[in-house]
Amino acid sequence: MTLINKTIYPRFNESISKEELQKIYLSSTDEINLARSKVRGKEHMYLFLINLKVFQNLHYFVDEPDVPPKITRLMKSKLKIAKDSKINLSEKTIGKYRKDIKQSLNVISDSNYIKKLVLDTVEKYEPLMENKAHIFNAVLECLIKNNCELPAFSTIDRWIKSKQSQINNVIFDYVYNSLTTTEKQLLDSLLATSNKSFSKFNYIKELPKSPSLSHLKAVRDNYIYLKNINIGERFITSIAPSKVDYFALIK
């Protein structure tokens, strides 16, 4: 399953009932009056209301050809426009309508402000919820709560990854700078390979085999070996448990 499918990033439902369609995308009297105050003509009304209703549901704009036919047919039907008619307006005109819509809904669309909200949210929640989808959802909830226009999914993903890398690098630097010279040398020795290209680190990562007596003894020996190394235990208390678990799972 792709990341977007694990998040609450708003998208059109693949299947939408007639009742849901009417509830979500049927324009109210106030919305129709707003459109009439901004545009003239059925075609202009149609594109204004399509952009308005889509934005209310998704928190970002979608070009009319990418809107599901069920929605466009409903809107055309209410405005008595032929369902197969092609409506084309200039990008400048549509851009003006979208600006009017955002103003009427008091939407925040400043990219610098939105990016700061994303980064601040990641910094707040990332140490507590290492799962990428959970972090993404916390960001989305923050943006929607603050009435922000949602950036593209890929943009939010890039910002989150950038902030996560920054957070991890701070931890890496802290641990590295806190190690003694002797500890660093010992850790480096774990990566030294033998003639068979097998290092002590490979030995540490080796997965348990079948539960035979000899294999159980090997697991015990591995445990004792790790306990004897005992490097970095003093850092654990200062790093969020979820981060420790995450780093432990990295291969």
Coordinates of N, CA and C in Angstrom, one line a residue:
M1 N 0.8 -1.2 0.0 CA 0.0 0.0 0.0 C 0.9 1.3 0.0
T2 N 0.6 2.2 -0.9 CA 1.4 3.4 -1.0 C 1.1 4.3 0.2
L3 N 2.0 5.2 0.4 CA 1.9 6.1 1.6 C 0.6 6.9 1.6
I4 N 0.2 7.5 0.4 CA -0.9 8.3 0.4 C -2.2 7.5 0.8
N5 N -2.2 6.2 0.5 CA -3.4 5.4 0.9 C -3.5 5.2 2.4
K6 N -2.4 5.4 3.1 CA -2.3 5.2 4.6 C -2.6 6.5 5.3
T7 N -2.8 7.6 4.6 CA -3.0 8.9 5.2 C -4.4 9.4 5.0
I8 N -4.7 10.6 5.6 CA -6.0 11.2 5.5 C -6.0 12.3 4.4
Y9 N -4.9 12.3 3.6 CA -4.9 13.3 2.5 C -6.1 13.2 1.7
P10 N -6.9 14.4 1.6 CA -8.2 14.3 0.9 C -8.1 14.0 -0.6
R11 N -8.9 13.1 -1.0 CA -9.0 12.7 -2.4 C -10.5 12.4 -2.8
F12 N -10.8 12.4 -4.0 CA -12.1 12.0 -4.4 C -12.4 10.5 -4.1
N13 N -13.6 10.3 -3.6 CA -13.9 8.9 -3.3 C -14.1 8.1 -4.7
E14 N -13.6 6.9 -4.7 CA -13.7 6.1 -5.9 C -15.2 5.8 -6.2
S15 N -15.9 5.6 -5.1 CA -17.4 5.3 -5.2 C -18.1 6.2 -4.3
I16 N -19.1 7.0 -4.8 CA -19.8 7.9 -4.0 C -21.3 7.8 -4.3
S17 N -22.1 7.6 -3.3 CA -23.5 7.4 -3.4 C -24.2 8.7 -3.9
K18 N -25.5 8.5 -4.3 CA -26.2 9.7 -4.7 C -26.5 10.6 -3.6
E19 N -26.7 10.0 -2.4 CA -27.0 10.8 -1.2 C -25.7 11.6 -0.8
E20 N -24.6 11.0 -0.8 CA -23.3 11.7 -0.5 C -23.0 12.8 -1.5
L21 N -23.3 12.5 -2.8 CA -23.1 13.5 -3.9 C -23.9 14.7 -3.6
Q22 N -25.2 14.5 -3.3 CA -26.0 15.7 -3.0 C -25.6 16.4 -1.8
K23 N -25.2 15.7 -0.7 CA -24.8 16.3 0.5 C -23.5 17.1 0.4
I24 N -22.5 16.6 -0.3 CA -21.2 17.2 -0.4 C -21.1 18.3 -1.5
Y25 N -21.7 18.0 -2.6 CA -21.4 18.8 -3.8 C -22.6 19.6 -4.3
L26 N -23.7 19.5 -3.7 CA -24.9 20.4 -4.1 C -24.7 21.7 -3.5
S27 N -24.7 22.8 -4.3 CA -24.5 24.1 -3.8 C -25.7 24.7 -3.0
S28 N -25.4 25.4 -1.9 CA -26.4 26.0 -1.1 C -26.8 27.3 -1.7
T29 N -27.9 27.9 -1.2 CA -28.4 29.2 -1.7 C -27.3 30.3 -1.5
D30 N -26.6 30.2 -0.3 CA -25.6 31.2 -0.1 C -24.4 31.1 -1.1
E31 N -24.1 29.9 -1.4 CA -23.0 29.6 -2.4 C -23.3 30.1 -3.8
I32 N -24.6 29.8 -4.1 CA -25.1 30.3 -5.5 C -25.1 31.8 -5.5
N33 N -25.5 32.4 -4.4 CA -25.5 33.9 -4.4 C -24.1 34.5 -4.4
L34 N -23.1 33.8 -3.8 CA -21.7 34.2 -3.8 C -21.3 34.1 -5.3
A35 N -21.6 33.0 -6.0 CA -21.1 32.9 -7.4 C -21.7 34.0 -8.2
R36 N -23.0 34.3 -8.0 CA -23.7 35.4 -8.8 C -23.1 36.7 -8.5
S37 N -22.5 36.9 -7.3 CA -21.9 38.2 -7.1 C -20.5 38.3 -7.7
K38 N -20.0 37.2 -8.2 CA -18.6 37.2 -8.7 C -18.6 37.0 -10.2
V39 N -19.6 36.3 -10.8 CA -19.5 35.9 -12.2 C -20.8 36.2 -12.9
R40 N -20.8 36.1 -14.2 CA -22.0 36.2 -15.0 C -22.1 35.1 -16.0
G41 N -23.2 34.5 -16.2 CA -23.4 33.5 -17.2 C -23.3 32.1 -16.6
K42 N -24.0 31.1 -17.2 CA -24.1 29.8 -16.6 C -22.7 29.1 -16.6
E43 N -21.9 29.3 -17.7 CA -20.7 28.6 -17.8 C -19.7 29.1 -16.7
H44 N -19.7 30.4 -16.5 CA -18.9 30.9 -15.4 C -19.3 30.5 -14.1
M45 N -20.7 30.5 -13.9 CA -21.2 30.0 -12.6 C -20.8 28.6 -12.4
Y46 N -20.8 27.7 -13.4 CA -20.5 26.3 -13.3 C -19.1 26.2 -12.8
L47 N -18.1 26.8 -13.5 CA -16.7 26.7 -13.1 C -16.4 27.3 -11.7
F48 N -17.1 28.3 -11.4 CA -16.9 28.9 -10.1 C -17.4 28.0 -9.0
L49 N -18.6 27.4 -9.2 CA -19.1 26.5 -8.2 C -18.4 25.2 -8.1
I50 N -17.9 24.7 -9.2 CA -17.1 23.4 -9.2 C -15.9 23.6 -8.4
N51 N -15.2 24.7 -8.6 CA -13.9 25.0 -7.9 C -14.3 25.2 -6.4
L52 N -15.4 25.9 -6.1 CA -15.8 26.1 -4.7 C -16.0 24.8 -4.0
K53 N -16.9 24.0 -4.5 CA -17.3 22.7 -3.9 C -16.1 21.8 -3.7
V54 N -15.3 21.7 -4.8 CA -14.1 20.8 -4.7 C -13.2 21.2 -3.6
F55 N -12.9 22.6 -3.5 CA -12.0 23.1 -2.5 C -12.6 22.8 -1.1
Q56 N -13.9 23.0 -0.9 CA -14.5 22.8 0.4 C -14.3 21.4 0.9
N57 N -14.3 20.5 -0.1 CA -14.1 19.0 0.2 C -12.7 18.6 0.4
L58 N -11.8 19.0 -0.5 CA -10.5 18.6 -0.6 C -9.4 19.5 0.0
H59 N -9.8 20.8 0.2 CA -8.9 21.8 0.7 C -7.7 22.1 -0.3
Y60 N -7.9 21.8 -1.6 CA -7.1 22.2 -2.7 C -7.9 22.2 -3.9
F61 N -7.4 22.9 -5.0 CA -8.1 23.0 -6.2 C -7.8 21.8 -7.2
V62 N -8.7 21.4 -8.0 CA -8.5 20.4 -9.0 C -9.0 20.9 -10.3
D63 N -8.3 20.8 -11.4 CA -8.8 21.2 -12.7 C -10.0 20.5 -13.1
E64 N -11.0 21.2 -13.7 CA -12.3 20.6 -14.0 C -12.3 19.3 -14.8
P65 N -11.4 19.1 -15.8 CA -11.3 17.8 -16.4 C -11.0 16.6 -15.5
D66 N -10.4 16.9 -14.4 CA -10.0 15.8 -13.4 C -11.0 15.6 -12.4
V67 N -12.1 16.4 -12.4 CA -13.2 16.2 -11.4 C -14.0 15.0 -11.9
P68 N -14.4 14.1 -11.0 CA -15.2 12.9 -11.4 C -16.5 13.3 -12.2
P69 N -16.9 12.6 -13.2 CA -18.1 12.9 -14.0 C -19.3 13.1 -13.2
K70 N -19.5 12.3 -12.1 CA -20.7 12.3 -11.3 C -20.9 13.7 -10.8
I71 N -19.8 14.4 -10.4 CA -19.8 15.7 -9.8 C -20.1 16.7 -10.8
T72 N -19.5 16.7 -12.0 CA -19.7 17.7 -13.0 C -21.1 17.5 -13.6
R73 N -21.6 16.3 -13.7 CA -23.0 16.1 -14.2 C -24.0 16.7 -13.3
L74 N -23.8 16.5 -12.0 CA -24.7 17.1 -11.0 C -24.7 18.6 -11.1
M75 N -23.5 19.2 -11.2 CA -23.5 20.7 -11.3 C -24.1 21.2 -12.6
K76 N -23.8 20.6 -13.7 CA -24.4 21.0 -14.9 C -25.9 20.8 -14.9
S77 N -26.4 19.8 -14.3 CA -27.8 19.5 -14.3 C -28.5 20.6 -13.5
K78 N -28.0 21.0 -12.4 CA -28.6 22.1 -11.5 C -28.6 23.5 -12.2
L79 N -27.6 23.6 -13.1 CA -27.5 24.9 -13.8 C -28.1 24.9 -15.2
K80 N -28.7 23.7 -15.5 CA -29.4 23.5 -16.8 C -28.4 23.6 -18.0
I81 N -27.2 23.0 -17.8 CA -26.2 23.0 -18.9 C -26.1 21.6 -19.4
A82 N -26.0 21.4 -20.7 CA -25.9 20.1 -21.3 C -24.8 19.3 -20.7
K83 N -25.0 18.0 -20.3 CA -24.0 17.3 -19.6 C -22.7 17.0 -20.4
D84 N -22.8 17.0 -21.8 CA -21.7 16.7 -22.6 C -21.0 18.0 -23.1
S85 N -21.5 19.2 -22.7 CA -20.9 20.4 -23.2 C -19.5 20.6 -22.6
K86 N -18.5 21.1 -23.4 CA -17.2 21.4 -22.9 C -17.1 22.9 -22.6
I87 N -16.6 23.2 -21.4 CA -16.6 24.5 -20.9 C -15.1 24.9 -20.7
N88 N -14.7 25.9 -21.5 CA -13.2 26.3 -21.4 C -13.2 27.8 -21.1
L89 N -12.5 28.1 -20.1 CA -12.2 29.5 -19.8 C -10.7 29.7 -19.6
S90 N -10.2 30.9 -19.7 CA -8.8 31.1 -19.6 C -8.3 30.8 -18.2
E91 N -7.0 30.4 -18.2 CA -6.4 30.2 -16.8 C -6.4 31.4 -16.0
K92 N -6.3 32.6 -16.6 CA -6.4 33.9 -15.9 C -7.7 34.0 -15.2
T93 N -8.8 33.7 -15.9 CA -10.2 33.8 -15.3 C -10.4 32.8 -14.2
I94 N -10.0 31.6 -14.4 CA -10.1 30.5 -13.4 C -9.2 30.9 -12.2
G95 N -8.1 31.5 -12.4 CA -7.2 31.9 -11.3 C -7.9 33.0 -10.5
K96 N -8.6 33.9 -11.1 CA -9.3 34.9 -10.4 C -10.4 34.3 -9.6
Y97 N -11.1 33.4 -10.1 CA -12.2 32.7 -9.4 C -11.7 32.0 -8.1
R98 N -10.5 31.4 -8.3 CA -10.0 30.7 -7.2 C -9.5 31.6 -6.1
K99 N -9.0 32.8 -6.5 CA -8.6 33.8 -5.5 C -9.8 34.3 -4.8
D100 N -10.9 34.5 -5.5 CA -12.1 35.0 -4.9 C -12.7 34.0 -3.9
I101 N -12.6 32.7 -4.3 CA -13.0 31.6 -3.4 C -12.2 31.6 -2.1
K102 N -10.9 31.7 -2.2 CA -10.1 31.6 -1.0 C -10.3 32.8 -0.1
Q103 N -10.6 33.9 -0.7 CA -10.9 35.1 0.1 C -12.2 35.0 0.8
S104 N -13.2 34.4 0.1 CA -14.5 34.3 0.8 C -14.5 33.2 1.9
L105 N -13.5 32.2 1.8 CA -13.4 31.2 2.8 C -12.3 31.5 3.8
N106 N -11.7 32.6 3.7 CA -10.6 33.0 4.6 C -9.5 32.0 4.6
V107 N -9.1 31.5 3.5 CA -8.1 30.4 3.3 C -6.7 31.0 3.4
I108 N -5.8 30.3 4.1 CA -4.4 30.7 4.1 C -3.7 30.0 3.0
S109 N -3.1 30.7 2.1 CA -2.4 30.1 1.0 C -0.9 30.5 0.9
D110 N -0.4 31.2 1.9 CA 1.0 31.7 1.9 C 1.9 30.4 2.1
S111 N 2.7 30.1 1.1 CA 3.5 28.9 1.1 C 4.5 28.9 2.2
N112 N 5.1 30.1 2.5 CA 6.1 30.1 3.6 C 5.5 29.8 5.0
Y113 N 4.3 30.4 5.2 CA 3.6 30.1 6.4 C 3.2 28.7 6.6
I114 N 2.7 28.1 5.4 CA 2.2 26.7 5.4 C 3.4 25.8 5.7
K115 N 4.5 26.1 5.0 CA 5.7 25.2 5.2 C 6.2 25.3 6.7
K116 N 6.2 26.4 7.3 CA 6.6 26.6 8.7 C 5.7 25.7 9.6
L117 N 4.4 25.7 9.3 CA 3.4 24.9 10.1 C 3.8 23.5 10.0
V118 N 4.1 23.0 8.7 CA 4.4 21.6 8.5 C 5.7 21.3 9.3
L119 N 6.7 22.1 9.2 CA 8.0 21.8 9.9 C 7.8 21.8 11.4
D120 N 7.1 22.8 11.9 CA 6.8 22.8 13.3 C 6.1 21.6 13.9
T121 N 5.1 21.2 13.1 CA 4.3 20.0 13.5 C 5.2 18.7 13.5
V122 N 6.0 18.6 12.5 CA 6.9 17.4 12.4 C 7.9 17.5 13.6
E123 N 8.4 18.6 13.9 CA 9.3 18.7 15.1 C 8.6 18.4 16.4
K124 N 7.3 18.7 16.5 CA 6.6 18.4 17.7 C 6.2 17.0 17.9
Y125 N 5.8 16.3 16.7 CA 5.2 15.0 16.8 C 6.2 13.9 16.4
E126 N 7.2 14.2 15.6 CA 8.1 13.2 15.0 C 8.7 12.3 16.1
P127 N 9.2 12.9 17.2 CA 9.8 12.0 18.2 C 8.8 11.0 18.9
L128 N 7.5 11.4 18.8 CA 6.5 10.6 19.4 C 5.8 9.5 18.5
M129 N 5.9 9.8 17.2 CA 5.2 8.9 16.3 C 6.1 8.7 15.0
E130 N 7.0 7.7 15.1 CA 7.9 7.5 14.0 C 7.3 7.0 12.8
N131 N 6.1 6.4 12.9 CA 5.4 5.9 11.7 C 5.1 7.1 10.7
K132 N 5.6 7.0 9.5 CA 5.5 8.1 8.5 C 4.0 8.5 8.3
A133 N 3.1 7.6 8.2 CA 1.7 7.9 7.9 C 1.1 8.7 9.1
H134 N 1.5 8.3 10.3 CA 1.0 9.0 11.5 C 1.5 10.5 11.5
I135 N 2.7 10.7 11.2 CA 3.3 12.0 11.2 C 2.6 12.8 10.1
F136 N 2.4 12.2 8.9 CA 1.7 12.9 7.8 C 0.3 13.3 8.2
N137 N -0.4 12.5 8.9 CA -1.7 12.8 9.3 C -1.8 13.9 10.4
A138 N -0.8 13.9 11.2 CA -0.7 15.0 12.2 C -0.5 16.4 11.5
V139 N 0.3 16.3 10.5 CA 0.6 17.5 9.6 C -0.7 18.0 9.0
L140 N -1.4 17.0 8.3 CA -2.7 17.3 7.6 C -3.7 17.9 8.6
E141 N -3.9 17.3 9.7 CA -4.8 17.8 10.7 C -4.5 19.2 11.1
C142 N -3.2 19.5 11.3 CA -2.8 20.9 11.6 C -3.2 21.9 10.5
L143 N -2.8 21.5 9.3 CA -3.1 22.4 8.1 C -4.6 22.7 7.9
I144 N -5.4 21.6 8.0 CA -6.8 21.8 7.9 C -7.4 22.6 9.0
K145 N -7.0 22.3 10.2 CA -7.5 23.0 11.4 C -7.2 24.5 11.2
N146 N -6.1 24.9 10.6 CA -5.7 26.3 10.5 C -6.2 26.9 9.1
N147 N -7.1 26.1 8.5 CA -7.7 26.6 7.2 C -6.7 26.9 6.1
C148 N -5.7 26.0 6.0 CA -4.7 26.3 4.9 C -5.1 25.5 3.6
E149 N -4.6 26.1 2.6 CA -4.7 25.4 1.3 C -3.7 24.3 1.3
L150 N -4.1 23.1 1.0 CA -3.1 22.0 1.1 C -2.2 22.0 -0.1
P151 N -0.9 21.9 0.1 CA 0.1 21.7 -1.0 C -0.1 20.3 -1.6
A152 N 0.6 20.1 -2.7 CA 0.6 18.8 -3.3 C 1.1 17.7 -2.3
F153 N 0.6 16.5 -2.4 CA 1.1 15.5 -1.5 C 2.6 15.3 -1.5
S154 N 3.2 15.4 -2.7 CA 4.6 15.2 -2.9 C 5.4 16.4 -2.2
T155 N 4.8 17.5 -2.2 CA 5.5 18.7 -1.5 C 5.5 18.5 0.0
I156 N 4.4 18.1 0.5 CA 4.3 17.8 2.0 C 5.3 16.7 2.3
D157 N 5.3 15.7 1.5 CA 6.2 14.5 1.8 C 7.7 15.0 1.8
R158 N 8.0 15.9 0.8 CA 9.4 16.4 0.7 C 9.8 17.2 2.0
W159 N 8.9 18.0 2.4 CA 9.1 18.8 3.6 C 9.3 18.0 4.9
I160 N 8.4 17.0 5.0 CA 8.5 16.1 6.2 C 9.8 15.3 6.2
K161 N 10.2 14.8 5.0 CA 11.5 14.0 4.9 C 12.7 15.0 5.3
S162 N 12.6 16.2 4.8 CA 13.7 17.1 5.1 C 13.8 17.4 6.6
K163 N 12.7 17.6 7.2 CA 12.7 17.9 8.7 C 13.1 16.6 9.5
Q164 N 12.7 15.5 9.1 CA 13.1 14.2 9.7 C 14.6 14.0 9.7
S165 N 15.1 14.3 8.5 CA 16.6 14.2 8.3 C 17.3 15.1 9.3
Q166 N 16.8 16.3 9.4 CA 17.4 17.3 10.3 C 17.3 16.9 11.7
I167 N 16.2 16.3 12.1 CA 16.0 15.8 13.5 C 17.0 14.7 13.8
N168 N 17.1 13.7 12.8 CA 17.9 12.6 13.0 C 19.4 13.0 13.0
N169 N 19.8 14.0 12.2 CA 21.2 14.4 12.2 C 21.6 15.0 13.5
V170 N 20.7 15.7 14.1 CA 20.9 16.3 15.5 C 21.2 15.2 16.5
I171 N 20.4 14.1 16.4 CA 20.7 13.0 17.3 C 22.0 12.3 17.0
F172 N 22.3 12.1 15.7 CA 23.5 11.5 15.3 C 24.7 12.3 15.8
D173 N 24.7 13.6 15.6 CA 25.8 14.5 16.0 C 26.0 14.4 17.5
Y174 N 24.8 14.4 18.2 CA 24.9 14.4 19.7 C 25.6 13.1 20.2
V175 N 25.2 12.0 19.6 CA 25.7 10.7 20.1 C 27.2 10.6 19.7
Y176 N 27.5 11.0 18.5 CA 28.9 10.9 18.0 C 29.8 11.8 18.8
N177 N 29.4 13.0 19.1 CA 30.3 13.9 19.8 C 30.4 13.5 21.3
S178 N 29.4 12.7 21.8 CA 29.5 12.3 23.2 C 30.3 11.0 23.4
L179 N 30.6 10.3 22.3 CA 31.4 9.1 22.5 C 32.9 9.4 22.8
T180 N 33.5 8.6 23.6 CA 34.9 8.8 23.8 C 35.7 8.2 22.6
T181 N 37.0 8.5 22.6 CA 37.9 8.0 21.5 C 37.9 6.5 21.5
T182 N 38.0 5.9 22.7 CA 38.0 4.5 22.8 C 36.8 3.8 22.3
E183 N 35.6 4.4 22.6 CA 34.3 3.9 22.2 C 34.2 4.0 20.7
K184 N 34.7 5.1 20.1 CA 34.6 5.2 18.6 C 35.5 4.2 17.9
Q185 N 36.7 3.9 18.5 CA 37.6 2.9 18.0 C 36.9 1.5 18.0
L186 N 36.3 1.2 19.1 CA 35.6 -0.1 19.3 C 34.5 -0.3 18.3
L187 N 33.7 0.8 18.1 CA 32.6 0.7 17.1 C 33.2 0.6 15.7
D188 N 34.3 1.3 15.4 CA 34.9 1.1 14.1 C 35.4 -0.3 13.8
S189 N 35.9 -0.9 14.9 CA 36.4 -2.3 14.8 C 35.3 -3.3 14.5
L190 N 34.0 -3.0 14.8 CA 32.9 -3.9 14.5 C 32.7 -4.0 13.0
L191 N 33.1 -3.0 12.3 CA 32.9 -2.9 10.8 C 34.0 -3.6 10.0
A192 N 35.1 -3.8 10.7 CA 36.3 -4.5 10.1 C 35.9 -5.9 9.6
T193 N 36.1 -6.2 8.4 CA 35.8 -7.5 7.8 C 36.9 -8.5 7.9
S194 N 36.6 -9.8 8.0 CA 37.5 -10.8 8.0 C 37.8 -11.2 6.6
N195 N 38.6 -12.3 6.4 CA 39.0 -12.7 5.1 C 37.7 -13.2 4.3
K196 N 36.7 -13.6 5.1 CA 35.4 -14.0 4.4 C 34.4 -12.9 4.3
S197 N 34.9 -11.6 4.4 CA 34.1 -10.4 4.3 C 33.0 -10.5 5.3
F198 N 33.2 -11.0 6.5 CA 32.2 -11.1 7.5 C 32.7 -10.3 8.7
S199 N 32.0 -9.2 9.1 CA 32.4 -8.4 10.2 C 31.7 -8.8 11.5
K200 N 32.1 -8.2 12.6 CA 31.4 -8.5 13.9 C 30.0 -7.9 13.9
F201 N 29.9 -6.8 13.1 CA 28.5 -6.2 13.0 C 27.6 -7.2 12.3
N202 N 28.1 -7.9 11.3 CA 27.2 -8.9 10.6 C 26.8 -10.0 11.6
Y203 N 27.7 -10.3 12.5 CA 27.4 -11.3 13.5 C 26.3 -10.8 14.5
I204 N 26.4 -9.5 14.8 CA 25.4 -8.9 15.7 C 24.0 -8.9 15.0
K205 N 23.9 -8.6 13.7 CA 22.7 -8.5 13.0 C 22.1 -9.9 12.6
E206 N 22.9 -10.9 12.7 CA 22.4 -12.2 12.3 C 21.1 -12.7 12.9
L207 N 20.1 -13.1 12.1 CA 18.8 -13.5 12.7 C 18.9 -14.8 13.4
P208 N 18.1 -15.0 14.4 CA 18.1 -16.3 15.1 C 17.7 -17.5 14.1
K209 N 18.3 -18.6 14.3 CA 18.0 -19.7 13.4 C 16.9 -20.6 14.1
S210 N 16.6 -21.8 13.7 CA 15.6 -22.7 14.2 C 16.0 -22.9 15.7
P211 N 14.9 -23.2 16.5 CA 15.1 -23.3 18.0 C 15.8 -24.6 18.4
S212 N 17.0 -24.9 17.9 CA 17.7 -26.0 18.4 C 18.6 -25.6 19.6
L213 N 19.1 -26.5 20.3 CA 19.9 -26.2 21.5 C 21.2 -25.4 21.1
S214 N 21.8 -25.8 20.0 CA 23.0 -25.1 19.6 C 22.7 -23.7 19.1
H215 N 21.6 -23.5 18.5 CA 21.2 -22.2 18.0 C 20.8 -21.3 19.2
L216 N 20.1 -21.9 20.2 CA 19.8 -21.1 21.3 C 21.0 -20.6 22.1
K217 N 22.0 -21.5 22.1 CA 23.3 -21.1 22.8 C 23.9 -20.0 22.0
A218 N 23.8 -20.0 20.7 CA 24.4 -18.9 19.8 C 23.7 -17.6 20.1
V219 N 22.3 -17.6 20.3 CA 21.6 -16.4 20.7 C 22.0 -15.9 22.0
R220 N 22.2 -16.8 23.0 CA 22.7 -16.4 24.3 C 24.1 -15.8 24.2
D221 N 25.0 -16.4 23.5 CA 26.3 -15.8 23.3 C 26.3 -14.5 22.7
N222 N 25.4 -14.3 21.7 CA 25.2 -13.0 21.0 C 24.8 -11.9 22.0
Y223 N 23.8 -12.3 22.9 CA 23.3 -11.4 23.9 C 24.4 -11.0 24.9
I224 N 25.2 -12.0 25.3 CA 26.3 -11.7 26.3 C 27.3 -10.8 25.6
Y225 N 27.6 -11.0 24.3 CA 28.6 -10.2 23.6 C 28.1 -8.8 23.5
L226 N 26.8 -8.6 23.2 CA 26.3 -7.2 23.2 C 26.3 -6.5 24.5
K227 N 26.0 -7.3 25.6 CA 26.0 -6.7 26.9 C 27.4 -6.2 27.3
N228 N 28.4 -7.0 26.8 CA 29.8 -6.7 27.2 C 30.3 -5.4 26.4
I229 N 29.7 -5.2 25.2 CA 30.1 -4.0 24.5 C 29.6 -2.8 25.2
N230 N 28.3 -2.8 25.5 CA 27.7 -1.7 26.4 C 28.1 -0.3 26.1
I231 N 28.0 0.0 24.8 CA 28.3 1.4 24.4 C 27.0 2.2 24.1
G232 N 27.0 3.4 24.7 CA 25.8 4.2 24.4 C 24.6 4.1 25.2
E233 N 24.7 3.2 26.2 CA 23.5 3.0 27.1 C 23.1 4.3 27.8
R234 N 24.1 5.1 28.1 CA 23.8 6.4 28.8 C 23.0 7.4 27.9
F235 N 23.0 7.2 26.6 CA 22.3 8.1 25.7 C 20.8 7.8 25.6
I236 N 20.4 6.5 25.9 CA 19.0 6.1 25.6 C 18.0 6.9 26.3
T237 N 18.3 7.3 27.6 CA 17.3 8.1 28.3 C 17.0 9.5 27.8
S238 N 17.9 10.0 27.0 CA 17.7 11.3 26.4 C 17.2 11.3 25.0
I239 N 16.9 10.1 24.4 CA 16.3 10.0 23.1 C 15.0 9.4 23.2
A240 N 14.0 9.9 22.5 CA 12.6 9.4 22.6 C 12.6 7.9 22.2
P241 N 11.8 7.1 23.0 CA 11.8 5.7 22.8 C 11.4 5.3 21.4
S242 N 10.5 6.0 20.8 CA 10.1 5.7 19.4 C 11.3 5.8 18.4
K243 N 12.2 6.8 18.7 CA 13.4 7.0 17.9 C 14.4 5.9 18.1
V244 N 14.5 5.4 19.3 CA 15.4 4.3 19.6 C 14.9 3.1 18.9
D245 N 13.6 2.8 18.9 CA 13.1 1.6 18.3 C 13.3 1.7 16.8
Y246 N 13.1 3.0 16.2 CA 13.2 3.2 14.8 C 14.7 2.9 14.3
F247 N 15.6 3.4 15.0 CA 17.0 3.2 14.7 C 17.4 1.8 14.8
A248 N 16.8 1.1 15.8 CA 17.1 -0.3 16.0 C 16.6 -1.2 14.8
L249 N 15.6 -0.7 14.1 CA 15.0 -1.5 13.0 C 15.7 -1.2 11.7
I250 N 16.5 -0.2 11.6 CA 17.2 0.2 10.4 C 18.3 -0.9 10.1
K251 N 18.2 -1.4 8.8 CA 19.2 -2.4 8.4 C 20.3 -1.8 7.5

